CSV table of C-alpha atoms in Angstrom, one decimal:
chain,number,residue,atom,x,y,z
A,665,UNK,CA,83.7,111.6,59.7
A,666,UNK,CA,82.9,109.7,56.5
A,667,UNK,CA,81.0,106.4,56.6
A,668,UNK,CA,84.0,105.0,54.8
A,669,UNK,CA,86.4,105.7,57.7
A,670,UNK,CA,87.9,102.6,59.2
A,671,UNK,CA,86.2,101.6,62.4
A,672,UNK,CA,87.9,100.2,65.5
A,673,UNK,CA,86.1,98.4,68.3
A,674,UNK,CA,87.6,98.8,71.8
A,675,UNK,CA,87.3,96.7,74.9
A,676,UNK,CA,88.9,98.2,78.0
A,677,UNK,CA,89.4,96.1,81.2
A,678,UNK,CA,91.3,96.6,84.4
A,679,UNK,CA,92.1,99.6,86.7
A,680,UNK,CA,91.9,103.3,86.1
A,681,UNK,CA,95.5,103.4,84.9
A,682,UNK,CA,94.6,101.0,82.1
A,683,UNK,CA,91.6,103.1,81.4
A,684,UNK,CA,93.9,106.1,80.8
A,685,UNK,CA,96.0,104.0,78.4
A,686,UNK,CA,92.7,103.2,76.5
A,687,UNK,CA,91.8,106.9,76.4
A,688,UNK,CA,95.2,107.7,74.9
A,689,UNK,CA,94.9,105.0,72.3
A,690,UNK,CA,91.4,106.1,71.3
A,691,UNK,CA,92.5,109.8,71.2
A,692,UNK,CA,95.3,108.8,68.8
A,693,UNK,CA,92.9,106.7,66.7
A,694,UNK,CA,90.5,109.7,66.4
A,695,UNK,CA,93.4,112.0,65.6
A,696,UNK,CA,94.4,109.8,62.7
A,697,UNK,CA,90.9,109.6,61.3
A,698,UNK,CA,89.7,106.3,62.7
A,699,UNK,CA,86.2,106.0,64.1
A,700,UNK,CA,85.2,103.9,67.1
A,701,UNK,CA,82.7,101.2,66.5
A,702,UNK,CA,79.9,100.4,69.0
A,703,UNK,CA,79.7,96.7,68.2
A,704,UNK,CA,81.8,93.9,67.0
A,705,UNK,CA,79.8,93.7,63.8
A,706,UNK,CA,80.5,97.3,62.9
A,707,UNK,CA,84.2,97.1,63.6
A,708,UNK,CA,86.9,96.5,61.0
A,709,UNK,CA,89.3,95.6,63.9
A,710,UNK,CA,89.0,95.2,67.7
A,711,UNK,CA,91.6,96.3,70.3
A,712,UNK,CA,91.3,94.6,73.7
A,713,UNK,CA,93.1,96.4,76.6
A,714,UNK,CA,93.7,93.7,79.2
A,715,UNK,CA,94.4,93.3,82.9
A,716,UNK,CA,96.8,90.6,84.2
A,717,UNK,CA,97.1,91.3,87.9
A,718,UNK,CA,95.2,88.4,89.6
A,719,UNK,CA,93.9,85.1,88.2
A,720,UNK,CA,90.3,86.3,87.9
A,721,UNK,CA,91.4,89.3,85.9
A,722,UNK,CA,93.6,87.1,83.6
A,723,UNK,CA,90.6,84.9,82.9
A,724,UNK,CA,88.3,87.8,82.3
A,725,UNK,CA,90.9,89.2,79.8
A,726,UNK,CA,91.4,85.9,78.0
A,727,UNK,CA,87.6,85.4,77.8
A,728,UNK,CA,87.2,89.0,76.3
A,729,UNK,CA,89.9,88.2,73.7
A,730,UNK,CA,88.2,85.0,72.8
A,731,UNK,CA,84.8,86.7,72.4
A,732,UNK,CA,86.4,89.4,70.2
A,733,UNK,CA,88.0,86.8,68.0
A,734,UNK,CA,84.8,84.8,67.7
A,735,UNK,CA,82.6,87.9,67.0
A,736,UNK,CA,85.0,89.8,64.8
A,737,UNK,CA,88.2,87.9,64.0
A,738,UNK,CA,90.7,90.7,63.8
A,739,UNK,CA,92.0,91.5,67.3
A,740,UNK,CA,95.0,93.4,68.7
A,741,UNK,CA,95.8,92.9,72.4
A,742,UNK,CA,97.5,95.4,74.6
A,743,UNK,CA,97.8,96.0,78.4
A,744,UNK,CA,99.2,94.1,81.4
A,745,UNK,CA,98.3,90.6,80.3
A,746,UNK,CA,100.2,91.2,77.0
A,747,UNK,CA,103.4,91.5,79.0
A,748,UNK,CA,102.8,88.4,81.1
A,749,UNK,CA,104.6,85.1,80.5
A,750,UNK,CA,103.6,81.6,81.6
A,751,UNK,CA,105.8,79.2,83.6
A,752,UNK,CA,107.6,78.2,80.4
A,753,UNK,CA,108.4,81.8,79.5
A,754,UNK,CA,105.9,82.0,76.6
A,755,UNK,CA,103.4,84.8,76.1
A,756,UNK,CA,100.1,83.8,77.8
A,757,UNK,CA,97.9,85.6,75.2
A,758,UNK,CA,99.5,84.0,72.2
A,759,UNK,CA,99.6,80.6,73.8
A,760,UNK,CA,95.8,80.7,74.4
A,761,UNK,CA,94.8,82.8,71.4
A,762,UNK,CA,97.4,82.3,68.6
A,763,UNK,CA,95.1,84.0,66.0
A,764,UNK,CA,95.5,87.5,67.5
A,765,UNK,CA,97.1,90.0,65.1
A,766,UNK,CA,99.5,91.6,67.6
A,767,UNK,CA,100.2,91.7,71.3
A,768,UNK,CA,101.8,94.5,73.3
A,769,UNK,CA,102.3,95.3,77.0
A,770,UNK,CA,100.8,98.3,78.8
A,771,UNK,CA,101.4,102.0,78.0
A,772,UNK,CA,102.4,101.0,74.5
A,773,UNK,CA,100.6,103.6,72.4
A,774,UNK,CA,103.3,103.6,69.6
A,775,UNK,CA,103.3,99.8,69.3
A,776,UNK,CA,99.5,99.6,69.2
A,777,UNK,CA,99.2,102.3,66.5
A,778,UNK,CA,101.9,100.5,64.5
A,779,UNK,CA,99.8,97.3,64.6
A,780,UNK,CA,96.7,99.2,63.6
A,781,UNK,CA,98.5,100.9,60.7
A,782,UNK,CA,99.7,97.5,59.5
A,783,UNK,CA,96.3,95.8,59.6
A,784,UNK,CA,93.9,98.7,59.0
A,785,UNK,CA,95.7,101.6,57.2
A,786,UNK,CA,94.1,105.0,57.1
A,787,UNK,CA,95.7,108.2,55.7
A,788,UNK,CA,95.5,111.2,58.0
A,789,UNK,CA,93.1,114.0,57.0
A,790,UNK,CA,93.7,117.1,59.1
A,791,UNK,CA,90.5,118.8,57.9
A,792,UNK,CA,88.3,115.9,59.1
A,793,UNK,CA,90.1,114.3,62.0
A,794,UNK,CA,89.4,116.8,64.7
A,795,UNK,CA,90.2,115.8,68.3
A,796,UNK,CA,89.4,118.0,71.3
A,797,UNK,CA,92.4,119.2,73.3
A,798,UNK,CA,91.6,117.1,76.3
A,799,UNK,CA,91.6,113.9,74.2
A,800,UNK,CA,89.0,111.2,74.1
A,801,UNK,CA,87.7,110.1,77.5
A,802,UNK,CA,85.8,106.9,78.4
A,803,UNK,CA,84.5,108.4,81.6
A,804,UNK,CA,81.4,110.6,81.9
A,805,UNK,CA,82.0,114.2,80.9
A,806,UNK,CA,82.0,115.5,84.4
A,807,UNK,CA,84.9,113.5,85.8
A,808,UNK,CA,88.2,112.2,84.5
A,809,UNK,CA,91.4,110.4,85.5
A,810,UNK,CA,94.7,112.2,85.4
A,811,UNK,CA,97.7,109.8,85.3
A,812,UNK,CA,100.8,111.6,86.6
A,813,UNK,CA,103.4,108.8,86.3
A,814,UNK,CA,103.8,105.3,85.0
A,815,UNK,CA,105.5,102.3,86.6
A,816,UNK,CA,106.7,101.6,90.1
A,817,UNK,CA,110.0,101.4,91.9
A,818,UNK,CA,108.7,99.0,94.6
A,819,UNK,CA,109.0,95.3,94.5
A,820,UNK,CA,106.1,94.1,96.7
A,821,UNK,CA,106.3,90.4,96.9
A,822,UNK,CA,102.7,89.8,95.9
A,823,UNK,CA,102.8,92.1,92.9
A,824,UNK,CA,104.0,91.7,89.3
A,825,UNK,CA,103.1,95.1,88.0
A,826,UNK,CA,106.7,96.5,87.8
A,827,UNK,CA,107.5,93.5,85.6
A,828,UNK,CA,104.7,94.6,83.3
A,829,UNK,CA,104.8,98.4,83.6
A,830,UNK,CA,108.4,99.0,84.5
A,831,UNK,CA,110.1,101.4,86.9
A,832,UNK,CA,108.7,104.8,87.9
A,833,UNK,CA,108.6,107.3,85.1
A,834,UNK,CA,107.1,110.7,86.1
A,835,UNK,CA,105.4,112.9,83.5
A,836,UNK,CA,106.7,116.5,83.2
A,837,UNK,CA,104.8,118.7,85.6
A,838,UNK,CA,103.9,121.1,82.8
A,839,UNK,CA,102.3,118.3,80.7
A,840,UNK,CA,100.3,117.2,83.7
A,841,UNK,CA,99.1,120.7,84.4
A,842,UNK,CA,98.2,121.4,80.7
A,843,UNK,CA,96.1,118.2,80.6
A,844,UNK,CA,94.4,119.1,83.8
A,845,UNK,CA,93.6,122.6,82.5
A,846,UNK,CA,92.2,121.2,79.2
A,847,UNK,CA,90.0,118.8,81.1
A,848,UNK,CA,88.6,121.6,83.3
A,849,UNK,CA,88.0,123.7,80.3
A,850,UNK,CA,86.1,120.8,78.7
A,851,UNK,CA,83.7,120.8,81.7
A,852,UNK,CA,85.3,118.2,84.0
A,853,UNK,CA,84.2,118.8,87.6
A,854,UNK,CA,86.2,116.1,89.3
A,855,UNK,CA,89.8,115.2,88.5
A,856,UNK,CA,91.0,111.9,89.9
A,857,UNK,CA,94.8,111.8,90.2
A,858,UNK,CA,96.2,108.3,89.7
A,859,UNK,CA,99.5,106.4,89.3
A,860,UNK,CA,101.1,103.3,90.7
A,861,UNK,CA,102.6,105.4,93.5
A,862,UNK,CA,101.3,109.0,93.7
A,863,UNK,CA,103.5,109.9,96.7
A,864,UNK,CA,106.7,109.0,94.7
A,865,UNK,CA,106.0,111.5,91.9
A,866,UNK,CA,109.2,113.0,90.8
A,867,UNK,CA,111.6,110.7,92.6
A,868,UNK,CA,113.0,109.4,89.2
A,869,UNK,CA,113.9,112.9,88.0
A,870,UNK,CA,115.2,114.0,91.4
A,871,UNK,CA,112.2,116.4,91.8
A,872,UNK,CA,113.5,118.7,89.1
A,873,UNK,CA,111.8,122.1,88.6
A,874,UNK,CA,109.4,122.6,85.8
A,875,UNK,CA,107.3,125.6,84.8
A,876,UNK,CA,103.6,126.3,84.7
A,877,UNK,CA,102.2,129.6,83.7
A,878,UNK,CA,105.6,131.2,84.0
A,879,UNK,CA,106.0,129.9,87.6
A,880,UNK,CA,108.5,127.3,88.8
A,881,UNK,CA,106.8,124.1,90.0
A,882,UNK,CA,108.9,121.1,91.3
A,883,UNK,CA,108.1,117.6,90.0
A,884,UNK,CA,107.0,116.7,93.5
A,885,UNK,CA,103.7,115.5,94.9
A,886,UNK,CA,103.1,118.4,97.3
A,887,UNK,CA,103.9,121.1,94.7
A,888,UNK,CA,101.8,119.3,92.0
A,889,UNK,CA,98.8,118.9,94.3
A,890,UNK,CA,99.1,122.5,95.4
A,891,UNK,CA,99.1,123.7,91.7
A,892,UNK,CA,96.2,121.3,90.8
A,893,UNK,CA,94.2,122.6,93.8
A,894,UNK,CA,94.7,126.3,92.7
A,895,UNK,CA,93.8,125.4,89.1
A,896,UNK,CA,90.6,123.5,90.2
A,897,UNK,CA,89.5,126.4,92.3
A,898,UNK,CA,89.3,128.6,89.1
A,899,UNK,CA,86.8,126.1,87.7
A,900,UNK,CA,84.9,125.2,90.9
A,901,UNK,CA,86.1,121.6,90.5
A,902,UNK,CA,87.3,118.8,92.7
A,903,UNK,CA,90.7,117.1,92.9
A,904,UNK,CA,90.8,113.6,94.4
A,905,UNK,CA,94.0,111.7,95.2
A,906,UNK,CA,94.5,108.0,94.7
A,907,UNK,CA,97.3,105.4,95.4
A,908,UNK,CA,99.0,107.6,98.1
A,909,UNK,CA,101.6,105.7,100.0
A,910,UNK,CA,102.0,106.9,103.6
A,911,UNK,CA,105.4,108.6,103.3
A,912,UNK,CA,106.1,111.5,105.7
A,913,UNK,CA,105.6,114.2,103.1
A,914,UNK,CA,102.0,113.2,102.7
A,915,UNK,CA,101.5,115.1,106.0
A,916,UNK,CA,102.0,118.3,104.0
A,917,UNK,CA,99.0,117.5,101.8
A,918,UNK,CA,96.5,117.3,104.7
A,919,UNK,CA,96.4,121.1,105.4
A,920,UNK,CA,95.5,121.6,101.7
A,921,UNK,CA,92.5,119.3,102.4
A,922,UNK,CA,91.6,121.2,105.5
A,923,UNK,CA,91.6,124.5,103.6
A,924,UNK,CA,89.4,123.0,100.8
A,925,UNK,CA,92.1,123.2,98.1
A,926,UNK,CA,91.7,119.4,97.4
A,927,UNK,CA,89.2,116.9,98.5
A,928,UNK,CA,89.7,115.6,102.1
A,929,UNK,CA,90.1,112.1,100.7
A,930,UNK,CA,93.1,109.8,100.8
A,931,UNK,CA,93.3,106.4,99.0
A,932,UNK,CA,96.2,104.8,101.0
A,933,UNK,CA,96.9,101.1,100.1
A,934,UNK,CA,98.0,99.8,103.5
A,935,UNK,CA,97.5,96.1,102.7
A,936,UNK,CA,98.2,95.0,106.3
A,937,UNK,CA,99.0,96.3,109.8
A,938,UNK,CA,101.4,93.7,111.4
A,939,UNK,CA,105.0,94.7,110.8
A,940,UNK,CA,106.2,91.2,110.1
A,941,UNK,CA,103.5,90.6,107.5
A,942,UNK,CA,104.4,94.0,105.9
A,943,UNK,CA,108.0,93.0,105.8
A,944,UNK,CA,107.2,89.7,104.0
A,945,UNK,CA,105.1,91.7,101.6
A,946,UNK,CA,108.1,94.1,101.1
A,947,UNK,CA,105.8,97.0,101.4
A,948,UNK,CA,107.3,100.5,101.2
A,949,UNK,CA,106.9,102.6,104.4
A,950,UNK,CA,106.3,99.4,106.4
A,951,UNK,CA,108.0,100.9,109.4
A,952,UNK,CA,105.6,103.8,109.6
A,953,UNK,CA,103.4,104.1,112.6
A,954,UNK,CA,100.2,104.3,110.7
A,955,UNK,CA,97.8,104.5,113.6
A,956,UNK,CA,99.6,107.7,114.8
A,957,UNK,CA,99.6,109.1,111.3
A,958,UNK,CA,95.9,108.5,110.7
A,959,UNK,CA,95.1,110.1,114.1
A,960,UNK,CA,97.3,113.1,113.3
A,961,UNK,CA,95.7,113.5,109.8
A,962,UNK,CA,92.2,113.5,111.3
A,963,UNK,CA,93.2,116.0,113.9
A,964,UNK,CA,94.5,118.3,111.1
A,965,UNK,CA,91.4,117.6,108.9
A,966,UNK,CA,88.4,116.2,110.8
A,967,UNK,CA,86.4,115.7,107.6
A,968,UNK,CA,89.1,113.4,106.1
A,969,UNK,CA,87.9,110.2,104.5
A,970,UNK,CA,90.5,107.4,104.3
A,971,UNK,CA,90.1,104.6,101.8
A,972,UNK,CA,92.4,101.5,101.9
A,973,UNK,CA,92.7,97.9,100.8
A,974,UNK,CA,94.0,94.9,102.8
A,975,UNK,CA,95.0,91.4,102.0
A,976,UNK,CA,93.9,88.5,104.3
A,977,UNK,CA,95.7,85.2,104.4
A,978,UNK,CA,99.1,86.3,103.1
A,979,UNK,CA,101.6,83.5,103.2
A,980,UNK,CA,102.8,82.9,106.8
A,981,UNK,CA,100.0,85.0,108.3
A,982,UNK,CA,99.3,83.6,111.8
A,983,UNK,CA,96.1,83.9,113.6
A,984,UNK,CA,97.9,86.3,116.0
A,985,UNK,CA,99.0,88.5,113.1
A,986,UNK,CA,95.5,88.5,111.7
A,987,UNK,CA,94.0,89.5,115.1
A,988,UNK,CA,96.6,92.3,115.1
A,989,UNK,CA,95.1,93.5,111.8
A,990,UNK,CA,91.6,93.4,113.3
A,991,UNK,CA,92.7,95.4,116.3
A,992,UNK,CA,94.3,97.9,114.0
A,993,UNK,CA,91.1,98.3,112.0
A,994,UNK,CA,89.0,98.7,115.2
A,995,UNK,CA,91.3,101.6,116.3
A,996,UNK,CA,91.9,103.2,112.9
A,997,UNK,CA,88.2,103.1,111.8
A,998,UNK,CA,89.1,103.3,108.1
A,999,UNK,CA,86.1,104.9,106.3
A,1000,UNK,CA,86.2,103.0,103.0
A,1001,UNK,CA,87.8,99.5,103.0
A,1002,UNK,CA,88.2,96.7,100.6
A,1003,UNK,CA,89.7,93.3,101.7
A,1004,UNK,CA,90.8,90.5,99.4
A,1005,UNK,CA,91.8,86.9,100.1
A,1006,UNK,CA,95.4,86.5,99.1
A,1007,UNK,CA,95.5,85.2,95.6
A,1008,UNK,CA,98.8,83.6,94.3
A,1009,UNK,CA,99.9,85.5,91.1
A,1010,UNK,CA,102.2,83.7,88.7
A,1011,UNK,CA,105.7,85.3,88.8
A,1012,UNK,CA,105.2,86.9,92.3
A,1013,UNK,CA,108.0,86.2,94.8
A,1014,UNK,CA,105.4,85.7,97.5
A,1015,UNK,CA,104.6,82.3,96.0
A,1016,UNK,CA,108.0,81.1,97.3
A,1017,UNK,CA,107.2,82.1,100.9
A,1018,UNK,CA,106.8,79.3,103.5
A,1019,UNK,CA,103.6,78.4,105.4
A,1020,UNK,CA,100.9,79.2,102.8
A,1021,UNK,CA,97.5,79.8,104.4
A,1022,UNK,CA,94.7,77.4,103.2
A,1023,UNK,CA,92.2,78.9,100.8
A,1024,UNK,CA,89.3,78.3,103.2
A,1025,UNK,CA,91.1,80.1,106.0
A,1026,UNK,CA,92.0,83.0,103.7
A,1027,UNK,CA,88.4,83.4,102.7
A,1028,UNK,CA,87.1,83.2,106.3
A,1029,UNK,CA,89.6,85.9,107.4
A,1030,UNK,CA,88.5,88.2,104.5
A,1031,UNK,CA,84.9,87.7,105.6
A,1032,UNK,CA,85.8,88.5,109.2
A,1033,UNK,CA,87.4,91.8,108.1
A,1034,UNK,CA,84.5,92.8,106.0
A,1035,UNK,CA,82.0,92.0,108.8
A,1036,UNK,CA,84.0,94.2,111.1
A,1037,UNK,CA,84.2,96.9,108.5
A,1038,UNK,CA,80.5,96.9,107.9
A,1039,UNK,CA,79.9,98.0,111.5
A,1040,UNK,CA,82.6,100.6,111.4
A,1041,UNK,CA,81.3,102.0,108.1
A,1042,UNK,CA,77.8,102.1,109.4
A,1043,UNK,CA,78.8,104.0,112.5
A,1044,UNK,CA,80.9,106.6,110.6
A,1045,UNK,CA,78.1,107.2,108.0
A,1046,UNK,CA,75.4,107.4,110.7
A,1047,UNK,CA,77.4,110.4,112.1
A,1048,UNK,CA,76.7,112.3,108.9
A,1049,UNK,CA,72.9,112.1,109.3
A,1050,UNK,CA,71.5,115.7,109.8
A,1051,UNK,CA,74.5,117.3,108.2
A,1052,UNK,CA,74.6,119.3,105.0
A,1053,UNK,CA,77.2,118.1,102.5
A,1054,UNK,CA,78.1,119.0,98.9
A,1055,UNK,CA,77.6,116.3,96.3
A,1056,UNK,CA,78.3,115.9,92.6
A,1057,UNK,CA,75.4,114.5,90.5
A,1058,UNK,CA,76.3,111.4,88.5
A,1059,UNK,CA,72.9,110.3,87.3
A,1060,UNK,CA,69.4,111.8,87.2
A,1061,UNK,CA,66.5,109.4,87.6
A,1062,UNK,CA,63.1,109.6,86.0
A,1063,UNK,CA,61.5,110.5,89.3
A,1064,UNK,CA,63.6,113.7,89.4
A,1065,UNK,CA,65.9,112.3,92.1
A,1066,UNK,CA,69.6,111.6,91.5
A,1067,UNK,CA,72.5,109.4,92.3
A,1068,UNK,CA,75.4,111.5,93.5
A,1069,UNK,CA,78.7,111.3,95.3
A,1070,UNK,CA,80.2,113.3,98.2
A,1071,UNK,CA,83.8,114.1,98.8
A,1072,UNK,CA,84.0,110.7,100.6
A,1073,UNK,CA,83.0,108.8,97.5
A,1074,UNK,CA,85.2,108.0,94.5
A,1075,UNK,CA,83.4,106.7,91.4
A,1076,UNK,CA,82.7,103.0,91.2
A,1077,UNK,CA,84.6,101.9,94.3
A,1078,UNK,CA,82.9,103.8,97.1
A,1079,UNK,CA,79.3,104.4,98.2
A,1080,UNK,CA,76.8,106.9,96.7
A,1081,UNK,CA,74.3,109.5,97.9
A,1082,UNK,CA,70.7,109.0,96.8
A,1083,UNK,CA,69.2,112.5,96.5
A,1084,UNK,CA,65.4,112.9,96.6
A,1085,UNK,CA,63.7,115.1,94.0
A,1086,UNK,CA,63.8,118.8,94.9
A,1087,UNK,CA,61.0,120.2,96.9
A,1088,UNK,CA,60.6,123.1,94.5
A,1089,UNK,CA,58.3,121.9,91.6
A,1090,UNK,CA,60.3,123.7,88.8
A,1091,UNK,CA,63.8,122.9,90.0
A,1092,UNK,CA,65.6,120.1,88.3
A,1093,UNK,CA,68.9,118.3,89.0
A,1094,UNK,CA,71.5,118.0,86.3
A,1095,UNK,CA,74.4,115.5,85.8
A,1096,UNK,CA,77.7,117.2,86.6
A,1097,UNK,CA,76.4,119.9,88.9
A,1098,UNK,CA,77.2,120.4,92.5
A,1099,UNK,CA,74.3,120.5,95.0
A,1100,UNK,CA,74.2,121.0,98.7
A,1101,UNK,CA,72.0,118.3,100.3
A,1102,UNK,CA,71.0,117.4,103.9
A,1103,UNK,CA,71.7,113.8,104.9
A,1104,UNK,CA,68.5,112.1,106.1
A,1105,UNK,CA,69.5,108.5,106.5
A,1106,UNK,CA,72.5,106.1,106.1
A,1107,UNK,CA,73.3,102.4,106.0
A,1108,UNK,CA,76.7,100.7,106.0
A,1109,UNK,CA,77.7,102.0,102.6
A,1110,UNK,CA,75.4,104.7,101.2
A,1111,UNK,CA,73.6,107.9,102.2
A,1112,UNK,CA,70.1,109.2,101.5
A,1113,UNK,CA,69.6,113.0,101.3
A,1114,UNK,CA,67.3,115.9,100.4
A,1115,UNK,CA,68.2,118.8,98.2
């Protein structure tokens, strides 16, 4: 591209779903001839993709907008915070930062590009503005996120995401498969499937049949995952599933994991264990007997890794209900677990529930969960010592060793595997390659291994 091409700076905050929105915007910018700037000084305009889920994320987003305005002056805001209103019904972003050029909500590619065109015009040059088929990715070259749907049909009482991202809209299965194929062709070795509710894929279109490579494929989680697994096998790549609600049809995915078609890893956001708390949360599948489900899954696939998140101190949570959660965790032995103190979110119906738990109690309960989990995690990782596992290299160190991840480790949220330099003097490890390693040691979160 020419040095005279307009340059756009980009700040991307929030979850992997927001990251995919950022990738789509940057892809479109590149397709239209814009360059991405590496600093505020070098940018003609800055786009900030925000998060607005909890108070800490809102503040981080507002601070990022303020920094971009101070350092550059021309700022377009998009993302979840852009759709959020204050108690008076006014846009939070424009109330705090009235000098921003434009504000949009999440997954608003058209609106963002319209704002860019208005404030930083650039004619399209098809001979110069070349974009790879897989689009522009913000992740390392060897892994990428694949968003299969947008929005959510649930109305969990602690969550305001549906008010920002809308109801479930599933992508056509052919579009999903084409994007996956382009990513594999570009060298991606791990595809992370994401959405607000992966298990609900296709509900909005009544699981209608699409076509991929001349074969019918239903817009349904099980058929999509089966097709992705078959495609990944052609490229010796991994498929990892995130945000999987524990509906009964998830049972059909476990045999695919046992057969090695997709990674034996389930990210299941359970949030709590006590049925009364789950009802107050208005969680989907709150009547499921999750202990029995987890035990059945592990019987079908002994290598299964389960990741989940929980909330401590939800309004009305009694000590007895919290102890019920601890007992559940002791029995379930979740492999990867995150626990958060309940945080009131403006606009969430949970704020109206009686008997709020004091902040100090919420924090202490969170700490008790994490202390319990540390012991569980240490025990489960210790059982891997002496075993040979396959890892994907994320980073090669100067010593010749590497930081890698196993099937049990999603990027940035789980542990890692530290791999010693190879014994063979001429052998080198490379980012993006799979290596079989022998686990030599473990702590509560990470493994150490030899290649």
